[in-house]
């Protein structure tokens, strides 16, 4: 629901190719191209959720301040 509120759309499922590594699966893309933990697109979507304030309920108050400070530092080096 938060993905929709933040205007993040899930990608269309890509067709399965015969040479794909079936041991890798991305739940975000619903495909066997890479594992979910390595999904750059999912990480970008989560970053958008954080920036728009939809992820606040998943972060403890003390951690939130630390994360916001780290994001400010990271933004300077982009």
PDB file of C-alpha atoms in Angstrom:
ATOM      1  CA  UNK A   1       0.000   0.000   0.000  1.00  0.00           C
ATOM      2  CA  UNK A   2       2.844   2.409   0.810  1.00  0.00           C
ATOM      3  CA  UNK A   3       4.391   1.686  -2.586  1.00  0.00           C
ATOM      4  CA  UNK A   4       1.191   2.890  -4.279  1.00  0.00           C
ATOM      5  CA  UNK A   5       0.961   5.959  -2.029  1.00  0.00           C
ATOM      6  CA  UNK A   6       4.543   6.876  -2.956  1.00  0.00           C
ATOM      7  CA  UNK A   7       3.713   6.342  -6.657  1.00  0.00           C
ATOM      8  CA  UNK A   8       6.124   3.403  -6.964  1.00  0.00           C
ATOM      9  CA  UNK A   9       5.047   0.818  -9.502  1.00  0.00           C
ATOM     10  CA  UNK A  10       6.173  -2.783  -9.423  1.00  0.00           C
ATOM     11  CA  UNK A  11       7.979  -3.782 -12.618  1.00  0.00           C
ATOM     12  CA  UNK A  12       6.303  -6.049 -15.128  1.00  0.00           C
ATOM     13  CA  UNK A  13       7.337  -9.665 -14.865  1.00  0.00           C
ATOM     14  CA  UNK A  14       9.951 -10.471 -17.480  1.00  0.00           C
ATOM     15  CA  UNK A  15       9.749 -13.650 -19.557  1.00  0.00           C
ATOM     16  CA  UNK A  16      11.833 -16.608 -18.416  1.00  0.00           C
ATOM     17  CA  UNK A  17      14.838 -17.369 -20.587  1.00  0.00           C
ATOM     18  CA  UNK A  18      16.151 -20.940 -20.795  1.00  0.00           C
ATOM     19  CA  UNK A  19      19.680 -19.993 -19.682  1.00  0.00           C
ATOM     20  CA  UNK A  20      18.611 -18.189 -16.483  1.00  0.00           C
ATOM     21  CA  UNK A  21      20.089 -19.247 -13.166  1.00  0.00           C
ATOM     22  CA  UNK A  22      17.078 -20.701 -11.346  1.00  0.00           C
ATOM     23  CA  UNK A  23      18.893 -20.534  -7.992  1.00  0.00           C
ATOM     24  CA  UNK A  24      18.540 -16.724  -8.071  1.00  0.00           C
ATOM     25  CA  UNK A  25      15.128 -15.136  -7.594  1.00  0.00           C
ATOM     26  CA  UNK A  26      14.067 -11.537  -7.040  1.00  0.00           C
ATOM     27  CA  UNK A  27      10.711 -11.155  -5.319  1.00  0.00           C
ATOM     28  CA  UNK A  28      10.462  -7.532  -6.484  1.00  0.00           C
ATOM     29  CA  UNK A  29      10.910  -8.366 -10.173  1.00  0.00           C
ATOM     30  CA  UNK A  30       9.412 -11.857  -9.868  1.00  0.00           C
ATOM     31  CA  UNK A  31      12.212 -13.197 -12.022  1.00  0.00           C
ATOM     32  CA  UNK A  32      15.330 -15.357 -11.860  1.00  0.00           C
ATOM     33  CA  UNK A  33      17.848 -12.683 -12.878  1.00  0.00           C
ATOM     34  CA  UNK A  34      19.283 -11.879  -9.414  1.00  0.00           C
ATOM     35  CA  UNK A  35      18.463 -12.330  -5.721  1.00  0.00           C
ATOM     36  CA  UNK A  36      16.177  -9.891  -3.918  1.00  0.00           C
ATOM     37  CA  UNK A  37      18.956  -8.802  -1.554  1.00  0.00           C
ATOM     38  CA  UNK A  38      21.013  -7.542  -4.527  1.00  0.00           C
ATOM     39  CA  UNK A  39      18.131  -5.771  -6.294  1.00  0.00           C
ATOM     40  CA  UNK A  40      19.163  -2.191  -7.059  1.00  0.00           C
ATOM     41  CA  UNK A  41      15.653  -1.236  -8.202  1.00  0.00           C
ATOM     42  CA  UNK A  42      14.119  -2.420  -4.923  1.00  0.00           C
ATOM     43  CA  UNK A  43      16.732  -0.502  -2.943  1.00  0.00           C
ATOM     44  CA  UNK A  44      15.898   2.622  -4.969  1.00  0.00           C
ATOM     45  CA  UNK A  45      12.178   2.113  -4.288  1.00  0.00           C
ATOM     46  CA  UNK A  46      12.842   1.738  -0.558  1.00  0.00           C
ATOM     47  CA  UNK A  47      14.935   4.909  -0.615  1.00  0.00           C
ATOM     48  CA  UNK A  48      11.990   6.770  -2.185  1.00  0.00           C
ATOM     49  CA  UNK A  49       9.713   5.435   0.570  1.00  0.00           C
ATOM     50  CA  UNK A  50      12.160   6.669   3.200  1.00  0.00           C
ATOM     51  CA  UNK A  51      12.531  10.106   1.612  1.00  0.00           C
ATOM     52  CA  UNK A  52       8.757  10.531   1.319  1.00  0.00           C
ATOM     53  CA  UNK A  53       8.295   9.537   4.965  1.00  0.00           C
ATOM     54  CA  UNK A  54       6.434   6.257   4.423  1.00  0.00           C
ATOM     55  CA  UNK A  55       9.068   4.142   6.179  1.00  0.00           C
ATOM     56  CA  UNK A  56       9.086   6.045   9.497  1.00  0.00           C
ATOM     57  CA  UNK A  57       6.910   3.432  11.171  1.00  0.00           C
ATOM     58  CA  UNK A  58       9.648   0.829  10.582  1.00  0.00           C
ATOM     59  CA  UNK A  59      12.451   2.838  12.199  1.00  0.00           C
ATOM     60  CA  UNK A  60      12.891   3.401  15.936  1.00  0.00           C
ATOM     61  CA  UNK A  61      13.055   7.055  17.037  1.00  0.00           C
ATOM     62  CA  UNK A  62      16.770   7.038  17.979  1.00  0.00           C
ATOM     63  CA  UNK A  63      17.710   5.192  14.803  1.00  0.00           C
ATOM     64  CA  UNK A  64      15.677   7.631  12.715  1.00  0.00           C
ATOM     65  CA  UNK A  65      17.861  10.576  13.756  1.00  0.00           C
ATOM     66  CA  UNK A  66      21.023   8.612  12.986  1.00  0.00           C
ATOM     67  CA  UNK A  67      19.637   7.515   9.597  1.00  0.00           C
ATOM     68  CA  UNK A  68      18.613  11.068   8.674  1.00  0.00           C
ATOM     69  CA  UNK A  69      22.082  12.358   9.542  1.00  0.00           C
ATOM     70  CA  UNK A  70      23.677   9.596   7.466  1.00  0.00           C
ATOM     71  CA  UNK A  71      21.372  10.359   4.514  1.00  0.00           C
ATOM     72  CA  UNK A  72      22.414  14.024   4.666  1.00  0.00           C
ATOM     73  CA  UNK A  73      26.072  13.005   4.605  1.00  0.00           C
ATOM     74  CA  UNK A  74      25.462  10.566   1.735  1.00  0.00           C
ATOM     75  CA  UNK A  75      23.592  13.226  -0.267  1.00  0.00           C
ATOM     76  CA  UNK A  76      26.636  15.509  -0.149  1.00  0.00           C
ATOM     77  CA  UNK A  77      28.790  12.895  -1.876  1.00  0.00           C
ATOM     78  CA  UNK A  78      26.392  12.029  -4.713  1.00  0.00           C
TER      79      UNK A  78
END
